[in-house]
Structures are given as structure tokens and as C-alpha cells.
Amino acid sequence: MNKLTRKLDSVVKRTLNPIAPFSFDGTFYKPSHFPIGDKDFETDIYWQTLNYQDQIYGLKFLNVGSVEVPKVDMSIYYNRTEPDSETIQKISNEIELRFNLRENLEPFYEGLINDDVLRDAFSRWRGMHVSTAYSLYEFLVVTTVLQNTVVRRSVQMMQNLFSRFGTLIHYDNKELFAFWVPEEILLSSEDELRELKVGYRAKTLYRQALEFGHNKLAYQENIESLEKADLRKKLLSIYGVGPATVQYLLFEVFKNYDDIEHLPPWEQKIFSKILYDEELVEPEKILSEIDRRWGKWKMLAIHYLFEDLFWLRKNRDIPWLEKLIRL
DNA sequence: CATCAGGGCCCTG
DNA sequence: CAGGGCCCTGAT
């Protein structure tokens, strides 16, 4: 069924210099995300695959700096032809964009310096940036498999898709899946996608592959230059993108901090608990409180609360949260 | 065993 | 703009 494992045994290295303050772990690893077999993490080390301009790479990032003097060693594993310096530069730029390495967070901290709700998260995660490992297309695949289901099934759908369309690559003693490009989905069919247990999402996955495969230029680069309101409209016009997904996109992919019009049930439950210590507070109430407190920084602010909570969960049992994470 | 909701979205009326 | 339907799966 799945393609042969591809060994990437050559490597080139580059140094990345994020703007301080920079938290390596907080930026590269997001404990609230469901596990996907295209990445791995341990303290100060992060691996992920990259399908960039139809080439597959294995990336490894190493923290060789500190929060105040950041420095990251990036290794690019490849096979066959070595990427030329222009390609390496493009990959570095892409990584800096996706992981938001060139943003100065000081204005955010200064603006919210006296906020008592954020204080603990700030002290633990100073320098944490919002980030994504994915291109726009890849991100849409992830949000599609997460719609209207529980985490366990999202994980299963992702695995099925990777074993059918992805490429298993081997580098630095890791075996990770690399993403496919939309054209590979188009060689398949909606029916075949359904066999991968993605259910009615087969239609969405196929139509998104159509939009991105046949109309490459219309996306990513062009879309990034749109004004905010147009961007939201454009994203919502993509088949399978609704109010919940557009929010994730605007924040994680486009790094938009002040835009939140919709609070999905999952976030609603969690913020009910951490802001009010109640089981279920009305979304409108939560949204206006978030806006009142954190204004133009609100998305980033709640990201700190969210990830801080999930980091705590790694070391300590949080019973009410376990109940919400249906595995 | 049957029924139902789950980290939405599309489509119809 | 409200509400039914959708694939599948585990929980009840």
C-alpha cells in the first residue's frame, strides 16, 4: 500500500536567529495539538518533515541559544541533489514565517504587563510564538479531519491519509511522514478517499485538492497579500472552511491576533473552566470578556493560557481536562 | 441491541 | 438565518 521508506542521508545546516525573546520549546511544540506522525519533539529538539516546492526534506531544529539570546541550528536532510543556496534560503524564510521567528513580542508583553490572568503563563512561556508547521493546503487537511469528530478518529484519519498519500521518510533515526501535494489526491478519487474512513470529508478533501492543485498561484502567496476583511472572505470561500476553521487559519497561519468572532465548543468548555471555573459559560460572555481584557492581543493571549494549560497537563493530572480530551 | 454526539460545514427552504 | 444531514466510532 504505502510507498517505500525514503532515506534522507545527506544534510546541510543553517543557523536561524529568532528575535528575542524566543522560547524554542513553546514555539516549536504545541501540546494542545493532536499528535500527527509528521513531527517529533523533545526538550530543545524538534523534527518535522517538509514538502516544499515538490521536494521532500527532513528538518531537525536544535536549540543552541536561550530565551534572551536565541539561536537555532537547522539541519535539512535530503537525498539525491543537494539544495542550492537559493533553495536553502527559501526554506529558511518559509520556516521563519511559519514559526513566526521574526516577530518581536515585546509590545505584546508591555501591553499586558499588569495582567494577573496571564502572569503565570508569561513567566513560564516568555518568548512563545504562535506557529504552524504547515502550508495553507496542509493546514486545511488537518482542520478537515478534525471537524465533527473526536480526537481519536482525527488521528486515525490522518494516519490513513499519510499511509496512502504521504511518503515515509527516514532521517536522523526518525521515521516520519511527509505530506503529499494536492495533485496526488487528484490522481485518486472521492470513493477511494472514503475507504480511508474519512467519511463525508472525502468530498472536502477532494475539492480542496482541486482548488489548490489546479490553481496553485491563487493561493498562499497571493492570498497572503490580501487585506484582512478580504482574507477572511477568501478563506471562507474555500470549500470546507467555516467559522471555526477560518479562525484557526487567521490565527495560526496568518498570525492575526485581534480577530475572534466565534468560539467553538471545545474552546468554550476550556475557557469556561479557566476563566470562570464553571462548566459551561455562554460563548458571547466569554468572547466579550476576552475582548475587554486583551483587546488587539486577544488571540495571542488566549493562546498562552491554552498552551500553558496543556504543558501543565504533561506533568500533572488535570481530571476535568482529561474528560474533555476524548481519545 | 439501538441511539447519539463528537474540537463543523454545506445546503436547502 | 435556522435546521437537517452527513461518515464513522465509542459511549451510554
Tab-separated table of C-alpha atoms (C1' of nucleotides) in Angstrom:
chain	number	residue	atom	x	y	z
A	1	MET	CA	0.000	0.000	0.000
A	2	ASN	CA	2.280	2.791	1.082
A	3	LYS	CA	5.342	3.915	-0.708
A	4	LEU	CA	8.761	2.691	0.280
A	5	THR	CA	10.528	4.412	3.075
A	6	ARG	CA	12.771	7.058	1.673
A	7	LYS	CA	16.133	7.513	3.311
A	8	LEU	CA	17.447	11.035	3.525
A	9	ASP	CA	21.075	10.658	4.455
A	10	SER	CA	22.682	13.891	3.361
A	11	VAL	CA	22.397	17.067	5.324
A	12	VAL	CA	23.065	20.795	5.089
A	13	LYS	CA	22.888	23.142	8.045
A	14	ARG	CA	21.885	26.717	8.628
A	15	THR	CA	21.624	28.879	11.703
A	16	LEU	CA	18.389	30.696	12.408
A	17	ASN	CA	18.351	33.802	14.576
A	18	PRO	CA	14.891	34.384	16.028
A	19	ILE	CA	14.076	37.781	17.510
A	20	ALA	CA	14.348	37.766	21.302
A	21	PRO	CA	12.582	36.865	23.470
A	22	PHE	CA	12.191	33.439	21.956
A	23	SER	CA	11.049	30.190	23.553
A	24	PHE	CA	12.251	27.234	21.496
A	25	ASP	CA	10.003	24.623	23.095
A	26	GLY	CA	6.963	26.892	23.335
A	27	THR	CA	7.203	27.917	19.706
A	28	PHE	CA	8.063	24.639	18.000
A	29	TYR	CA	5.891	22.339	20.067
A	30	LYS	CA	2.209	22.840	20.837
A	31	PRO	CA	0.972	20.320	23.416
A	32	SER	CA	-2.679	21.161	22.734
A	33	HIS	CA	-2.446	19.837	19.165
A	34	PHE	CA	-3.386	16.263	18.424
A	35	PRO	CA	-0.378	14.067	17.562
A	36	ILE	CA	0.441	13.769	13.865
A	37	GLY	CA	3.169	11.463	12.565
A	38	ASP	CA	4.980	14.160	10.631
A	39	LYS	CA	6.812	15.588	13.623
A	40	ASP	CA	8.509	14.729	16.860
A	41	PHE	CA	9.720	16.708	19.812
A	42	GLU	CA	11.826	16.535	22.910
A	43	THR	CA	13.158	19.391	25.004
A	44	ASP	CA	15.384	21.614	22.813
A	45	ILE	CA	14.952	19.384	19.743
A	46	TYR	CA	12.212	19.413	17.125
A	47	TRP	CA	11.874	17.301	13.993
A	48	GLN	CA	9.409	17.723	11.172
A	49	THR	CA	9.102	16.812	7.532
A	50	LEU	CA	8.725	19.416	4.835
A	51	ASN	CA	7.250	19.105	1.370
A	52	TYR	CA	8.355	22.344	-0.190
A	53	GLN	CA	8.210	23.120	-3.902
A	54	ASP	CA	7.571	19.450	-4.588
A	55	GLN	CA	10.730	18.357	-2.778
A	56	ILE	CA	10.699	16.344	0.413
A	57	TYR	CA	13.013	17.230	3.263
A	58	GLY	CA	13.536	16.133	6.824
A	59	LEU	CA	14.150	19.010	9.181
A	60	LYS	CA	15.756	18.972	12.577
A	61	PHE	CA	15.926	22.014	14.821
A	62	LEU	CA	18.233	22.297	17.780
A	63	ASN	CA	18.084	24.927	20.464
A	64	VAL	CA	21.600	26.313	20.881
A	65	GLY	CA	20.636	29.628	22.426
A	66	SER	CA	18.475	30.979	25.208
A	67	VAL	CA	15.253	32.957	25.530
A	68	GLU	CA	17.077	36.273	25.561
A	69	VAL	CA	19.862	35.261	23.137
A	70	PRO	CA	18.109	32.896	20.755
A	71	LYS	CA	19.884	30.702	18.271
A	72	VAL	CA	18.582	27.671	16.406
A	73	ASP	CA	20.565	25.189	14.341
A	74	MET	CA	18.504	23.886	11.458
A	75	SER	CA	19.534	20.696	9.656
A	76	ILE	CA	17.979	19.988	6.277
A	77	TYR	CA	18.135	16.310	5.349
A	78	TYR	CA	17.717	15.398	1.691
A	79	ASN	CA	18.564	12.700	-0.794
A	80	ARG	CA	19.940	12.893	-4.309
A	81	THR	CA	20.526	16.523	-5.221
A	82	GLU	CA	21.749	18.940	-2.627
A	83	PRO	CA	19.505	22.006	-2.353
A	84	ASP	CA	21.291	25.069	-3.752
A	85	SER	CA	21.824	28.131	-1.618
A	86	GLU	CA	18.771	29.885	-3.044
A	87	THR	CA	16.572	26.943	-2.096
A	88	ILE	CA	18.072	26.798	1.368
A	89	GLN	CA	17.363	30.492	1.775
A	90	LYS	CA	13.759	29.955	0.692
A	91	ILE	CA	13.321	27.118	3.162
A	92	SER	CA	14.756	29.270	5.943
A	93	ASN	CA	12.385	32.088	5.057
A	94	GLU	CA	9.434	29.722	4.951
A	95	ILE	CA	10.323	28.353	8.377
A	96	GLU	CA	10.730	31.855	9.780
A	97	LEU	CA	7.277	32.709	8.502
A	98	ARG	CA	5.521	29.561	9.669
A	99	PHE	CA	7.081	29.692	13.117
A	100	ASN	CA	6.943	33.460	13.338
A	101	LEU	CA	10.619	33.771	14.208
A	102	ARG	CA	10.987	37.385	13.079
A	103	GLU	CA	8.317	38.898	15.256
A	104	ASN	CA	9.177	40.990	18.272
A	105	LEU	CA	6.897	40.006	21.149
A	106	GLU	CA	7.936	42.854	23.455
A	107	PRO	CA	4.980	45.121	22.546
A	108	PHE	CA	2.633	42.276	23.467
A	109	TYR	CA	4.260	41.792	26.872
A	110	GLU	CA	4.486	45.520	27.534
A	111	GLY	CA	0.828	45.994	26.670
A	112	LEU	CA	-0.256	43.318	29.121
A	113	ILE	CA	2.416	43.693	31.767
A	114	ASN	CA	-0.029	44.004	34.667
A	115	ASP	CA	-2.440	41.296	33.637
A	116	ASP	CA	-2.856	38.903	36.526
A	117	VAL	CA	-4.577	36.187	34.488
A	118	LEU	CA	-1.621	35.900	32.128
A	119	ARG	CA	1.162	36.357	34.670
A	120	ASP	CA	1.959	32.686	35.273
A	121	ALA	CA	1.802	31.761	31.597
A	122	PHE	CA	4.074	34.704	30.778
A	123	SER	CA	6.672	33.686	33.330
A	124	ARG	CA	6.685	30.091	32.099
A	125	TRP	CA	6.437	30.768	28.363
A	126	ARG	CA	8.171	34.043	27.710
A	127	GLY	CA	9.089	34.085	24.033
A	128	MET	CA	6.417	31.641	22.873
A	129	HIS	CA	5.166	32.446	19.380
A	130	VAL	CA	2.084	31.276	17.561
A	131	SER	CA	3.229	28.921	14.829
A	132	THR	CA	2.289	26.290	12.344
A	133	ALA	CA	4.301	23.507	10.750
A	134	TYR	CA	2.104	23.623	7.663
A	135	SER	CA	1.420	25.260	4.369
A	136	LEU	CA	-2.091	26.582	3.896
A	137	TYR	CA	-3.138	23.480	1.999
A	138	GLU	CA	-1.714	21.122	4.626
A	139	PHE	CA	-3.355	23.075	7.395
A	140	LEU	CA	-6.705	22.662	5.660
A	141	VAL	CA	-6.259	18.900	5.579
A	142	VAL	CA	-5.683	18.916	9.327
A	143	THR	CA	-8.706	21.088	10.072
A	144	THR	CA	-10.827	18.940	7.778
A	145	VAL	CA	-10.075	15.719	9.634
A	146	LEU	CA	-10.736	17.398	12.920
A	147	GLN	CA	-14.248	18.503	12.049
A	148	ASN	CA	-17.210	16.985	13.809
A	149	THR	CA	-15.418	14.106	15.452
A	150	VAL	CA	-13.327	13.091	18.433
A	151	VAL	CA	-9.541	13.251	18.614
A	152	ARG	CA	-9.026	9.527	18.281
A	153	ARG	CA	-10.720	9.462	14.932
A	154	SER	CA	-8.889	12.539	13.685
A	155	VAL	CA	-5.629	10.765	14.456
A	156	GLN	CA	-6.802	7.650	12.647
A	157	MET	CA	-7.909	9.607	9.574
A	158	MET	CA	-4.588	11.422	9.424
A	159	GLN	CA	-2.694	8.121	9.658
A	160	ASN	CA	-4.773	6.584	6.897
A	161	LEU	CA	-4.199	9.573	4.653
A	162	PHE	CA	-0.463	9.541	5.302
A	163	SER	CA	-0.126	5.827	4.604
A	164	ARG	CA	-1.957	6.227	1.321
A	165	PHE	CA	-0.701	9.593	0.049
A	166	GLY	CA	2.252	10.550	2.197
A	167	THR	CA	5.875	9.487	1.981
A	168	LEU	CA	7.524	7.830	4.920
A	169	ILE	CA	10.991	9.264	5.291
A	170	HIS	CA	13.875	8.162	7.397
A	171	TYR	CA	16.473	10.581	8.764
A	172	ASP	CA	18.358	11.176	11.975
A	173	ASN	CA	16.972	7.909	13.362
A	174	LYS	CA	13.411	9.136	12.918
A	175	GLU	CA	10.672	7.753	10.719
A	176	LEU	CA	8.173	10.439	9.860
A	177	PHE	CA	5.558	11.005	7.210
A	178	ALA	CA	5.904	13.822	4.722
A	179	PHE	CA	2.832	15.476	3.271
A	180	TRP	CA	1.592	14.858	-0.216
A	181	VAL	CA	0.878	17.590	-2.742
A	182	PRO	CA	-2.753	18.144	-3.817
A	183	GLU	CA	-2.094	16.701	-7.273
A	184	GLU	CA	-1.623	13.283	-5.665
A	185	ILE	CA	-5.134	13.415	-4.242
A	186	LEU	CA	-6.458	14.275	-7.695
A	187	LEU	CA	-4.995	11.040	-9.081
A	188	SER	CA	-7.243	9.279	-6.606
A	189	SER	CA	-10.995	9.677	-6.220
A	190	GLU	CA	-13.609	10.587	-3.686
A	191	ASP	CA	-14.597	6.929	-3.386
A	192	GLU	CA	-11.061	5.869	-2.681
A	193	LEU	CA	-10.760	8.577	-0.064
A	194	ARG	CA	-13.852	7.253	1.638
A	195	GLU	CA	-12.169	3.917	2.023
A	196	LEU	CA	-9.689	5.672	4.279
A	197	LYS	CA	-12.528	6.182	6.777
A	198	VAL	CA	-12.696	9.917	6.353
A	199	GLY	CA	-16.432	9.721	5.752
A	200	TYR	CA	-18.177	12.705	4.188
A	201	ARG	CA	-14.888	14.623	4.466
A	202	ALA	CA	-13.792	12.799	1.291
A	203	LYS	CA	-15.672	15.396	-0.710
A	204	THR	CA	-13.983	18.250	1.122
A	205	LEU	CA	-10.504	16.752	0.739
A	206	TYR	CA	-11.041	16.199	-2.958
A	207	ARG	CA	-12.449	19.658	-3.626
A	208	GLN	CA	-9.671	21.339	-1.696
A	209	ALA	CA	-7.102	19.380	-3.685
A	210	LEU	CA	-8.841	20.613	-6.836
A	211	GLU	CA	-8.714	24.226	-5.742
A	212	PHE	CA	-5.077	24.041	-4.720
A	213	GLY	CA	-3.799	21.677	-7.362
A	214	HIS	CA	-5.242	23.396	-10.398
A	215	ASN	CA	-4.995	26.905	-9.187
A	216	LYS	CA	-1.752	26.976	-7.291
A	217	LEU	CA	-0.969	30.619	-7.854
A	218	ALA	CA	-4.239	31.799	-6.431
A	219	TYR	CA	-3.221	30.542	-3.054
A	220	GLN	CA	-0.631	31.009	-0.358
A	221	GLU	CA	1.454	33.842	-1.853
A	222	ASN	CA	-1.412	35.761	-3.394
A	223	ILE	CA	-3.726	35.175	-0.518
A	224	GLU	CA	-1.198	36.491	1.978
A	225	SER	CA	-1.233	39.942	0.420
A	226	LEU	CA	-4.975	40.430	0.909
A	227	GLU	CA	-6.433	42.944	3.318
A	228	LYS	CA	-7.815	41.419	6.473
A	229	ALA	CA	-11.501	41.531	5.597
A	230	ASP	CA	-10.841	40.181	2.112
A	231	LEU	CA	-8.635	37.483	3.533
A	232	ARG	CA	-11.399	36.215	5.796
A	233	LYS	CA	-13.845	36.275	2.905
A	234	LYS	CA	-11.429	34.480	0.610
A	235	LEU	CA	-10.701	31.771	3.169
A	236	LEU	CA	-14.407	31.249	3.856
A	237	SER	CA	-14.947	30.729	0.147
A	238	ILE	CA	-12.760	27.619	0.242
A	239	TYR	CA	-14.946	24.540	0.343
A	240	GLY	CA	-14.992	23.087	3.849
A	241	VAL	CA	-13.928	26.278	5.595
A	242	GLY	CA	-16.478	27.709	8.011
A	243	PRO	CA	-16.395	29.944	11.076
A	244	ALA	CA	-14.313	27.583	13.222
A	245	THR	CA	-11.683	26.767	10.624
A	246	VAL	CA	-11.310	30.340	9.424
A	247	GLN	CA	-10.443	31.341	12.950
A	248	TYR	CA	-7.682	28.767	13.240
A	249	LEU	CA	-6.374	29.843	9.846
A	250	LEU	CA	-6.363	33.560	10.585
A	251	PHE	CA	-4.510	32.979	13.816
A	252	GLU	CA	-2.125	30.102	13.256
A	253	VAL	CA	-1.329	30.514	9.575
A	254	PHE	CA	-1.778	34.271	9.123
A	255	LYS	CA	-0.808	35.386	12.645
A	256	ASN	CA	-3.809	37.611	13.083
A	257	TYR	CA	-4.308	38.429	16.768
A	258	ASP	CA	-7.408	40.541	17.121
A	259	ASP	CA	-9.915	38.578	15.127
A	260	ILE	CA	-12.253	36.304	17.059
A	261	GLU	CA	-15.918	36.142	16.197
A	262	HIS	CA	-16.645	32.562	17.037
A	263	LEU	CA	-15.889	30.297	19.973
A	264	PRO	CA	-16.093	26.585	19.118
A	265	PRO	CA	-17.480	24.160	21.748
A	266	TRP	CA	-14.067	22.751	22.627
A	267	GLU	CA	-12.600	26.182	23.412
A	268	GLN	CA	-15.831	27.224	25.073
A	269	LYS	CA	-15.582	24.417	27.614
A	270	ILE	CA	-11.934	25.056	28.357
A	271	PHE	CA	-12.258	28.817	28.762
A	272	SER	CA	-15.392	28.399	30.857
A	273	LYS	CA	-13.251	26.454	33.252
A	274	ILE	CA	-10.063	28.501	33.268
A	275	LEU	CA	-11.693	31.949	33.243
A	276	TYR	CA	-14.813	31.286	35.344
A	277	ASP	CA	-14.238	27.902	36.950
A	278	GLU	CA	-17.600	26.844	35.557
A	279	GLU	CA	-18.580	24.027	33.273
A	280	LEU	CA	-20.287	25.989	30.507
A	281	VAL	CA	-20.445	29.760	30.125
A	282	GLU	CA	-22.178	31.293	27.089
A	283	PRO	CA	-19.759	31.961	24.212
A	284	GLU	CA	-20.859	35.616	23.920
A	285	LYS	CA	-19.971	36.236	27.533
A	286	ILE	CA	-16.543	34.645	27.149
A	287	LEU	CA	-15.873	36.491	23.903
A	288	SER	CA	-16.673	39.905	25.334
A	289	GLU	CA	-14.564	39.209	28.409
A	290	ILE	CA	-11.641	38.151	26.219
A	291	ASP	CA	-12.045	41.326	24.193
A	292	ARG	CA	-12.331	43.563	27.238
A	293	ARG	CA	-9.221	42.133	28.840
A	294	TRP	CA	-6.863	41.658	25.947
A	295	GLY	CA	-8.173	43.746	23.047
A	296	LYS	CA	-5.959	43.634	19.991
A	297	TRP	CA	-3.827	40.873	21.530
A	298	LYS	CA	-6.701	38.592	22.456
A	299	MET	CA	-5.921	35.618	20.237
A	300	LEU	CA	-2.307	35.518	21.333
A	301	ALA	CA	-3.312	35.998	24.959
A	302	ILE	CA	-5.682	33.044	24.982
A	303	HIS	CA	-3.081	31.004	23.108
A	304	TYR	CA	-0.782	31.494	26.113
A	305	LEU	CA	-3.488	30.314	28.521
A	306	PHE	CA	-4.361	27.356	26.324
A	307	GLU	CA	-0.852	26.068	25.732
A	308	ASP	CA	0.239	26.735	29.301
A	309	LEU	CA	-2.620	24.540	30.465
A	310	PHE	CA	-1.633	21.715	28.125
A	311	TRP	CA	2.006	21.962	29.172
A	312	LEU	CA	0.896	21.588	32.786
A	313	ARG	CA	-1.075	18.543	31.766
A	314	LYS	CA	2.124	16.835	30.619
A	315	ASN	CA	3.462	16.793	34.174
A	316	ARG	CA	0.359	16.681	36.252
A	317	ASP	CA	-3.086	15.141	36.092
A	318	ILE	CA	-5.877	17.594	35.308
A	319	PRO	CA	-9.045	15.497	35.649
A	320	TRP	CA	-11.541	17.995	34.216
A	321	LEU	CA	-9.333	18.431	31.150
A	322	GLU	CA	-8.867	14.711	30.613
A	323	LYS	CA	-12.622	14.386	30.360
A	324	LEU	CA	-12.686	16.926	27.545
A	325	ILE	CA	-9.950	15.236	25.557
A	326	ARG	CA	-11.750	12.287	24.091
A	327	LEU	CA	-9.123	9.834	22.984
B	1	DC	C1'	-29.159	-4.040	20.771
B	2	DA	C1'	-30.268	0.957	19.418
B	3	DT	C1'	-29.255	5.624	19.794
B	4	DC	C1'	-26.393	9.591	19.957
B	5	DA	C1'	-22.946	13.135	19.922
B	6	DG	C1'	-18.432	14.410	18.654
B	7	DG	C1'	-12.734	20.158	18.635
B	8	DG	C1'	-18.312	21.755	11.628
B	9	DC	C1'	-19.917	22.699	7.354
B	10	DC	C1'	-22.955	22.527	3.357
B	11	DC	C1'	-27.236	23.061	1.514
B	12	DT	C1'	-31.971	23.914	1.429
B	13	DG	C1'	-36.191	26.340	2.361
C	1	DC	C1'	-30.895	32.685	9.088
C	2	DA	C1'	-32.420	28.124	11.073
C	3	DG	C1'	-32.074	23.414	10.949
C	4	DG	C1'	-31.417	18.774	8.872
C	5	DG	C1'	-27.994	15.663	7.186
C	6	DC	C1'	-23.539	13.809	6.903
C	7	DC	C1'	-19.291	9.125	7.598
C	8	DC	C1'	-17.823	6.694	11.370
C	9	DT	C1'	-16.960	5.228	16.147
C	10	DG	C1'	-17.115	4.725	21.008
C	11	DA	C1'	-20.018	5.792	24.924
C	12	DT	C1'	-24.346	5.128	27.101
